[in-house]
Tab-separated table of C-alpha atoms in Angstrom:
chain	number	residue	atom	x	y	z
R	269	MET	CA	18.101	-2.524	18.844
R	270	SER	CA	20.448	-1.246	16.201
R	271	LYS	CA	21.650	2.350	16.538
R	272	GLU	CA	21.187	2.898	12.792
R	273	LYS	CA	18.264	5.142	11.990
R	274	LEU	CA	16.126	5.336	8.854
R	275	HIS	CA	16.848	8.466	6.805
R	276	ARG	CA	13.851	10.628	6.088
R	277	PHE	CA	14.169	10.168	2.331
R	278	GLN	CA	14.325	6.372	2.763
R	279	ILE	CA	11.073	6.595	4.766
R	280	ALA	CA	9.361	8.689	2.028
R	281	MET	CA	10.295	6.164	-0.708
R	282	LEU	CA	9.366	3.256	1.471
R	283	LEU	CA	5.909	4.744	2.095
R	284	PHE	CA	5.445	5.512	-1.613
R	285	ASN	CA	6.292	1.952	-2.676
R	286	THR	CA	4.186	0.446	0.168
R	287	GLN	CA	1.193	2.375	-1.044
R	288	CYS	CA	1.564	1.633	-4.775
R	289	GLY	CA	0.003	-1.781	-5.277
R	290	VAL	CA	-1.889	-3.622	-7.914
R	291	ALA	CA	-4.601	-0.984	-7.513
R	292	ILE	CA	-2.677	1.229	-9.961
R	293	PHE	CA	-3.549	-1.144	-12.803
R	294	ILE	CA	-7.314	-1.134	-12.116
R	295	LEU	CA	-7.660	2.428	-10.691
R	296	PRO	CA	-8.863	3.994	-13.972
R	297	ARG	CA	-11.572	1.362	-14.333
R	298	LEU	CA	-12.686	1.740	-10.706
R	299	THR	CA	-12.984	5.499	-11.049
R	300	ALA	CA	-14.921	5.156	-14.235
R	301	ILE	CA	-17.335	2.588	-12.855
R	302	HIS	CA	-18.026	4.095	-9.423
R	303	LEU	CA	-17.389	7.840	-10.006
R	304	GLY	CA	-18.217	8.167	-13.734
R	305	THR	CA	-16.932	10.859	-16.013
R	306	ASN	CA	-13.859	12.708	-14.809
R	307	GLY	CA	-13.606	10.173	-11.993
R	308	TRP	CA	-9.897	10.832	-11.779
R	309	ILE	CA	-10.825	13.750	-9.520
R	310	GLY	CA	-11.625	11.161	-6.817
R	311	VAL	CA	-7.905	10.513	-6.448
R	312	VAL	CA	-7.550	13.937	-4.971
R	313	PHE	CA	-10.161	13.135	-2.341
R	314	GLY	CA	-8.316	9.932	-1.560
R	315	TYR	CA	-5.086	11.794	-1.185
R	316	LEU	CA	-6.482	14.443	1.117
R	317	ALA	CA	-8.050	11.813	3.438
R	318	VAL	CA	-4.710	10.065	3.758
R	319	ALA	CA	-2.958	13.373	4.336
R	320	LEU	CA	-5.362	14.041	7.244
R	321	ASN	CA	-4.667	10.584	8.629
R	322	ILE	CA	-0.880	11.110	8.439
R	323	MET	CA	-1.337	14.303	10.447
R	324	LEU	CA	-2.916	12.209	13.204
R	325	ILE	CA	0.031	9.846	13.111
R	326	THR	CA	2.579	12.716	13.269
R	327	LEU	CA	0.543	14.237	16.125
R	328	VAL	CA	0.936	10.937	18.065
R	329	TYR	CA	4.761	11.072	17.469
R	330	ARG	CA	4.971	14.732	18.681
R	331	LEU	CA	2.911	14.316	21.772
R	332	GLY	CA	4.518	10.966	22.660
R	333	ARG	CA	7.922	12.564	22.155
R	334	GLY	CA	9.052	9.849	19.773
R	335	ALA	CA	8.107	6.858	21.924
R	336	SER	CA	6.977	3.663	20.162
R	337	ILE	CA	3.318	3.154	19.509
R	338	PHE	CA	3.431	0.221	21.940
R	339	ARG	CA	4.776	2.338	24.728
R	340	VAL	CA	2.265	5.153	24.052
R	341	LEU	CA	-0.602	2.706	24.240
R	342	GLY	CA	0.817	0.699	27.193
R	343	ASP	CA	1.404	3.753	29.348
R	344	GLY	CA	-2.214	4.867	29.217
R	345	LEU	CA	-4.346	1.835	28.542
R	346	PRO	CA	-4.662	-1.451	30.491
R	347	ARG	CA	-2.804	-4.447	28.998
R	348	PHE	CA	-5.922	-6.666	29.091
R	349	LEU	CA	-7.496	-4.239	26.506
R	350	LEU	CA	-4.375	-4.073	24.379
R	351	ILE	CA	-3.668	-7.739	24.069
R	352	PRO	CA	-6.880	-8.500	22.086
R	353	LEU	CA	-6.053	-5.567	19.807
R	354	TYR	CA	-2.502	-6.896	19.206
R	355	LEU	CA	-3.855	-10.395	18.553
R	356	ILE	CA	-6.291	-8.981	15.904
R	357	LEU	CA	-3.409	-7.112	14.269
R	358	ILE	CA	-1.295	-10.289	14.284
R	359	LEU	CA	-4.162	-12.135	12.539
R	360	ILE	CA	-5.123	-9.451	9.998
R	361	LEU	CA	-1.835	-7.808	8.906
R	362	PRO	CA	-0.276	-11.037	7.564
R	363	MET	CA	-3.558	-11.827	5.754
R	364	ILE	CA	-3.408	-8.454	3.957
R	365	GLY	CA	0.239	-9.065	3.047
R	366	CYS	CA	-0.788	-12.548	1.778
R	367	ILE	CA	-3.680	-11.306	-0.302
R	368	VAL	CA	-1.492	-8.504	-1.763
R	369	ILE	CA	0.746	-11.189	-3.197
R	370	LYS	CA	-2.157	-13.490	-4.195
R	371	GLU	CA	-3.873	-10.728	-6.230
R	372	TYR	CA	-0.566	-9.946	-8.033
R	373	VAL	CA	0.194	-13.591	-8.896
R	374	VAL	CA	-3.348	-14.379	-10.037
R	375	ILE	CA	-3.176	-11.513	-12.607
R	376	TYR	CA	0.347	-12.596	-13.472
R	377	GLN	CA	-0.982	-16.095	-14.131
R	378	ILE	CA	-3.769	-14.695	-16.318
R	379	LEU	CA	-1.437	-12.569	-18.362
R	380	MET	CA	1.525	-14.835	-18.824
R	381	PHE	CA	1.380	-18.293	-17.277
R	382	PRO	CA	-2.245	-19.640	-17.553
R	383	GLN	CA	-1.079	-23.251	-17.217
R	384	THR	CA	0.957	-22.619	-14.055
R	385	SER	CA	-0.645	-22.894	-10.598
R	386	GLU	CA	-1.000	-19.529	-8.970
R	387	MET	CA	0.234	-21.086	-5.699
R	388	VAL	CA	3.512	-22.038	-7.326
R	389	LEU	CA	3.973	-18.442	-8.399
R	390	LYS	CA	2.932	-17.231	-4.977
R	391	LEU	CA	5.460	-19.418	-3.132
R	392	PHE	CA	8.231	-17.973	-5.308
R	393	VAL	CA	7.169	-14.405	-4.253
R	394	ASP	CA	6.781	-15.579	-0.667
R	395	VAL	CA	10.437	-16.764	-0.554
R	396	VAL	CA	11.564	-13.336	-1.804
R	397	VAL	CA	9.393	-11.557	0.776
R	398	PHE	CA	10.671	-13.833	3.578
R	399	LEU	CA	14.275	-13.076	2.684
R	400	MET	CA	13.571	-9.344	2.619
R	401	VAL	CA	11.663	-9.196	5.927
R	402	THR	CA	14.323	-11.236	7.805
R	403	LYS	CA	16.955	-8.715	6.756
R	404	GLY	CA	15.345	-6.072	8.962
R	405	ILE	CA	13.676	-2.756	8.310
R	406	TYR	CA	16.984	-0.905	7.639
R	407	ASN	CA	18.071	-3.302	4.849
R	408	MET	CA	14.424	-3.308	3.521
R	409	SER	CA	14.506	0.425	3.167
R	410	LYS	CA	17.845	0.363	1.345
R	411	ALA	CA	16.706	-2.239	-1.098
R	412	ASN	CA	13.511	-0.304	-1.596
R	413	LEU	CA	15.509	2.707	-2.985
R	414	PHE	CA	16.785	0.479	-5.763
R	415	PHE	CA	13.246	-0.807	-6.388
R	416	VAL	CA	11.805	2.685	-6.592
R	417	ALA	CA	14.567	3.891	-8.952
R	418	ILE	CA	13.606	1.154	-11.377
R	419	LEU	CA	9.826	1.701	-11.154
R	420	LEU	CA	9.999	5.431	-11.555
R	421	THR	CA	11.630	4.989	-14.976
R	422	MET	CA	8.094	4.105	-16.094
R	423	VAL	CA	6.903	7.691	-15.492
R	424	PRO	CA	8.807	9.299	-18.370
R	425	VAL	CA	7.800	6.402	-20.607
R	426	SER	CA	4.152	7.008	-19.826
R	427	LEU	CA	4.462	10.673	-20.892
R	428	THR	CA	4.834	9.373	-24.466
R	429	PHE	CA	1.054	8.842	-24.422
R	430	ILE	CA	0.441	12.583	-24.276
R	431	ASN	CA	0.577	12.553	-28.078
R	432	ASN	CA	-2.528	10.334	-28.056
R	433	PHE	CA	-4.282	12.263	-25.327
R	434	ASP	CA	-7.609	13.821	-26.367
R	435	LEU	CA	-9.171	16.365	-24.056
R	436	THR	CA	-12.560	15.784	-25.584
R	437	ARG	CA	-12.618	12.266	-24.031
R	438	LEU	CA	-12.620	13.846	-20.554
R	439	THR	CA	-16.038	15.456	-21.280
R	440	PRO	CA	-17.219	18.570	-19.343
R	441	PHE	CA	-19.274	16.406	-16.826
R	442	ILE	CA	-18.056	15.521	-13.369
R	443	PHE	CA	-19.123	12.221	-11.667
R	444	LYS	CA	-21.871	11.587	-14.231
R	445	GLU	CA	-23.031	7.971	-14.869
R	446	GLY	CA	-21.134	6.751	-11.820
R	447	LYS	CA	-22.390	3.637	-9.960
R	448	ASP	CA	-21.784	4.791	-6.395
R	449	VAL	CA	-19.771	8.015	-5.623
R	450	GLY	CA	-19.397	7.050	-1.937
R	451	GLU	CA	-17.933	3.706	-2.747
R	452	GLY	CA	-15.714	5.269	-5.395
R	453	ILE	CA	-14.221	7.733	-2.986
R	454	PHE	CA	-13.524	4.940	-0.506
R	455	ARG	CA	-11.856	2.863	-3.258
R	456	MET	CA	-9.603	5.921	-4.043
R	457	TYR	CA	-8.708	6.235	-0.416
R	458	ALA	CA	-8.093	2.468	-0.092
R	459	ALA	CA	-5.632	2.635	-3.018
R	460	PHE	CA	-3.380	4.710	-0.739
R	461	LEU	CA	-3.463	2.319	2.173
R	462	GLY	CA	-0.142	1.035	3.540
R	463	TYR	CA	0.856	4.392	5.148
R	464	GLU	CA	-0.765	3.387	8.419
R	465	LEU	CA	2.041	0.819	8.961
R	466	PHE	CA	4.443	3.663	9.476
R	467	ILE	CA	3.074	4.332	12.934
R	468	PHE	CA	5.247	1.313	13.921
R	469	LEU	CA	8.389	3.049	12.618
R	470	PHE	CA	8.740	5.610	15.386
R	471	PRO	CA	11.748	3.918	17.173
R	472	TYR	CA	13.521	3.408	13.837
R	473	ALA	CA	13.272	6.972	12.465
R	474	GLU	CA	15.700	9.844	13.021
R	475	ASN	CA	15.591	11.473	16.470
R	476	ASN	CA	13.933	14.645	15.235
R	477	LYS	CA	10.610	15.729	13.816
R	478	LYS	CA	11.855	16.573	10.305
R	479	TRP	CA	11.223	13.060	8.994
R	480	LEU	CA	7.509	13.500	9.681
R	481	LYS	CA	7.210	15.907	6.640
R	482	TYR	CA	8.611	13.057	4.457
R	483	LEU	CA	5.601	10.956	5.150
R	484	HIS	CA	3.611	13.613	3.303
R	485	LEU	CA	6.243	13.513	0.592
R	486	GLY	CA	5.809	9.827	0.009
R	487	ASN	CA	1.932	10.132	-0.005
R	488	THR	CA	2.226	13.124	-2.457
R	489	LEU	CA	4.408	11.122	-4.822
R	490	THR	CA	1.831	8.320	-4.744
R	491	GLY	CA	-0.919	10.782	-5.400
R	492	LEU	CA	0.872	12.294	-8.338
R	493	VAL	CA	1.575	8.926	-9.885
R	494	TYR	CA	-2.113	7.841	-9.448
R	495	LEU	CA	-3.243	11.087	-10.833
R	496	LEU	CA	-0.939	10.791	-13.865
R	497	VAL	CA	-2.183	7.202	-14.586
R	498	THR	CA	-5.884	7.975	-14.311
R	499	VAL	CA	-5.837	11.195	-16.294
R	500	LEU	CA	-3.751	9.598	-19.066
R	501	CYS	CA	-6.218	6.690	-19.263
R	502	TYR	CA	-9.254	8.978	-19.329
R	503	GLY	CA	-7.639	10.879	-22.268
R	504	PHE	CA	-6.439	7.822	-24.037
R	505	PHE	CA	-9.612	5.691	-23.958
R	506	ASN	CA	-13.219	6.828	-24.098
R	507	TYR	CA	-15.411	6.479	-21.026
R	508	ASN	CA	-17.190	3.286	-22.117
R	509	GLU	CA	-13.876	1.578	-22.918
R	510	LEU	CA	-12.572	2.385	-19.413
R	511	THR	CA	-15.537	0.704	-17.764
R	512	ASP	CA	-14.969	-2.454	-19.822
R	513	LEU	CA	-11.152	-2.817	-19.663
R	514	ALA	CA	-9.899	-5.090	-16.786
R	515	PHE	CA	-6.490	-3.426	-16.654
R	516	PRO	CA	-6.543	-0.086	-18.472
R	517	LEU	CA	-2.963	0.812	-17.666
R	518	LEU	CA	-1.657	-2.426	-19.137
R	519	ASP	CA	-3.827	-1.994	-22.188
R	520	MET	CA	-2.531	1.468	-22.692
R	521	PHE	CA	1.067	0.284	-22.509
R	522	GLY	CA	0.233	-2.419	-24.931
R	523	TYR	CA	0.185	0.248	-27.651
R	524	LEU	CA	3.913	0.916	-27.087
R	525	LYS	CA	6.284	-0.790	-29.473
R	526	PHE	CA	10.011	-1.227	-28.791
R	527	PRO	CA	12.407	-3.320	-30.883
R	528	PHE	CA	14.007	-4.897	-27.796
R	529	ILE	CA	10.729	-5.642	-25.909
R	530	GLU	CA	7.948	-7.544	-27.604
R	531	ARG	CA	5.134	-7.040	-25.037
R	532	VAL	CA	5.780	-3.851	-22.976
R	533	GLN	CA	2.790	-4.373	-20.773
R	534	ASN	CA	4.105	-7.729	-19.615
R	535	PHE	CA	7.470	-6.202	-18.860
R	536	LEU	CA	5.821	-3.433	-16.854
R	537	TYR	CA	3.709	-5.897	-14.782
R	538	SER	CA	6.728	-8.114	-14.179
R	539	ALA	CA	8.806	-5.110	-12.991
R	540	PHE	CA	5.977	-4.200	-10.637
R	541	LEU	CA	6.841	-7.309	-8.577
R	542	LEU	CA	9.432	-5.079	-6.854
R	543	SER	CA	6.603	-2.936	-5.484
R	544	ILE	CA	4.569	-5.924	-4.376
R	545	VAL	CA	7.578	-7.304	-2.494
R	546	THR	CA	7.960	-4.056	-0.660
R	547	THR	CA	4.250	-3.787	0.182
R	548	ALA	CA	3.903	-7.330	1.411
R	549	SER	CA	7.183	-7.183	3.407
R	550	MET	CA	5.980	-4.112	5.228
R	551	TYR	CA	2.717	-5.918	6.325
R	552	TYR	CA	4.751	-8.937	7.551
R	553	TRP	CA	7.316	-6.775	9.235
R	554	ALA	CA	4.610	-4.785	11.050
R	555	SER	CA	2.929	-7.987	12.224
R	556	GLN	CA	6.339	-9.234	13.387
R	557	THR	CA	6.784	-6.141	15.538
R	558	VAL	CA	3.376	-6.703	17.145
R	559	VAL	CA	4.288	-10.339	17.945
R	560	ALA	CA	7.582	-9.111	19.455
R	561	GLU	CA	5.634	-6.803	21.764
R	562	ILE	CA	3.623	-9.788	23.179
R	563	PHE	CA	6.325	-12.483	22.943
R	564	PRO	CA	9.670	-10.581	23.019
R	565	ARG	CA	11.827	-13.803	23.348
R	566	LEU	CA	10.625	-15.464	20.162
R	567	PRO	CA	13.221	-15.454	17.349
R	568	GLY	CA	12.457	-12.989	14.539
R	569	LYS	CA	12.994	-15.309	11.604
R	570	GLY	CA	10.859	-18.010	13.228
R	571	VAL	CA	7.986	-15.564	13.734
R	572	VAL	CA	8.107	-14.386	10.171
R	573	PHE	CA	8.068	-18.008	8.939
R	574	ILE	CA	5.084	-18.888	11.116
R	575	LEU	CA	3.179	-15.769	10.102
R	576	MET	CA	3.836	-16.471	6.372
R	577	ALA	CA	3.043	-20.137	6.674
R	578	GLY	CA	-0.203	-19.446	8.448
R	579	SER	CA	-1.305	-16.848	5.919
R	580	ILE	CA	-0.675	-19.336	3.074
R	581	LEU	CA	-3.686	-21.241	4.334
R	582	VAL	CA	-5.763	-18.140	3.636
R	583	ALA	CA	-4.320	-17.876	0.182
R	584	LEU	CA	-5.711	-21.361	-0.658
R	585	ILE	CA	-9.358	-20.174	-0.296
R	586	PRO	CA	-9.900	-17.683	-3.054
R	587	LYS	CA	-9.158	-19.153	-6.410
R	588	THR	CA	-10.284	-16.676	-9.061
R	589	LEU	CA	-9.459	-12.916	-9.390
R	590	PRO	CA	-13.103	-11.837	-8.398
R	591	GLU	CA	-12.883	-13.933	-5.288
R	592	VAL	CA	-9.380	-12.522	-4.354
R	593	GLU	CA	-10.808	-8.939	-4.925
R	594	LYS	CA	-13.764	-9.669	-2.606
R	595	TRP	CA	-11.369	-10.882	0.108
R	596	PHE	CA	-9.163	-7.820	-0.438
R	597	ALA	CA	-12.205	-5.426	-0.353
R	598	LEU	CA	-13.248	-6.911	3.057
R	599	LEU	CA	-9.740	-6.587	4.452
R	600	LEU	CA	-9.492	-2.995	3.245
R	601	TYR	CA	-12.442	-2.054	5.447
R	602	PHE	CA	-10.648	-3.392	8.482
R	603	GLU	CA	-7.428	-1.776	7.452
R	604	SER	CA	-9.140	1.541	7.093
R	605	GLY	CA	-10.458	1.162	10.654
R	606	VAL	CA	-6.924	0.433	11.901
R	607	ALA	CA	-5.541	3.388	9.958
R	608	PHE	CA	-7.737	5.872	11.738
R	609	GLY	CA	-8.391	3.943	14.912
R	610	LEU	CA	-4.910	3.163	16.007
R	611	PRO	CA	-3.652	6.864	16.141
R	612	LEU	CA	-6.946	7.958	17.806
R	613	LEU	CA	-6.545	5.238	20.419
R	614	ALA	CA	-2.924	6.424	20.874
R	615	LEU	CA	-4.183	9.999	21.340
R	616	LEU	CA	-6.740	8.786	23.944
R	617	SER	CA	-3.892	7.038	25.781
R	618	LEU	CA	-1.836	10.190	25.792
R	619	LEU	CA	-4.795	12.162	27.167
R	620	ILE	CA	-5.215	9.600	29.950
R	621	GLN	CA	-1.521	9.865	30.795
R	622	LYS	CA	-1.802	13.678	30.818
R	623	GLY	CA	-4.811	13.410	33.192
R	624	ARG	CA	-2.886	11.133	35.561
R	625	LYS	CA	0.070	13.630	35.754
R	626	SER	CA	-2.262	16.575	36.409
R	627	HIS	CA	-3.862	14.710	39.373
R	628	ALA	CA	-0.576	13.419	40.746
């Protein structure tokens, strides 16, 4: 393994860009439909749930003294129980990475290339993701810093909408006319998913505990961006408009006019490919590390190719955006289980190890 270690700031930015997915474009609509008026408050609940989960991950790191998640699990739990778990992760993680790309390209097709097959667009993104994953986690984190620098330039641009912000559109009511508050809170939490992959980063991080705080920094940055987007949309559109607009953020940016850019919303969505590449790359990278734990002699590039080729078969099934969203919603439930279940399983393993030492 390379002696190079990921800097804590690199980890924070990597977590931020992994969390930020296509959900940012539909988040205001989801909050309006499921939570109702002032549904943007649900983002805070999603953020706090993730912050709690990150605390579990950091606890595993501290009690395991920096050992990899595979070593923590392997030292306390029998391998015949772990192999099925690893196989499930190998199956599901690439599927999530695949659907992340598929959702992006389907929307891209709708917005800009309705006559082009979404699979042609997906294969283009797949090639970029493959090249990134095969460069390794260190180079991925360095490229991500460049990606984040470009994407964060959108934040000051979005502040121009404050002039059109109307407080009366927020209304004094909280969670009124919402379809399902429970489902809405889960959707807010699901928008932050991606952080759970960082439990696989233990061997690659700095040999100290300072970097653990930067997981919270990355999550906080995501929360602030989500909060900015949802609050701006609630103040820019009225409530009924929010429930009807497919992509409120893009519609809001459509009101901007620049002499050098004809359609700002298309430029914004195209630039967001950088975030999608990072998110999908992290899922494929994580699945590659799981494969390496079971089959350590397999070549890394070959494993990534097989994982991506296999997941393409899944991408052929959903054709329309609603179908892709149904697949994604189903995978999010599993991912949520992994997000909380994996660190809890690791803590159980650590307790078993402690019990063995006390009886030795």
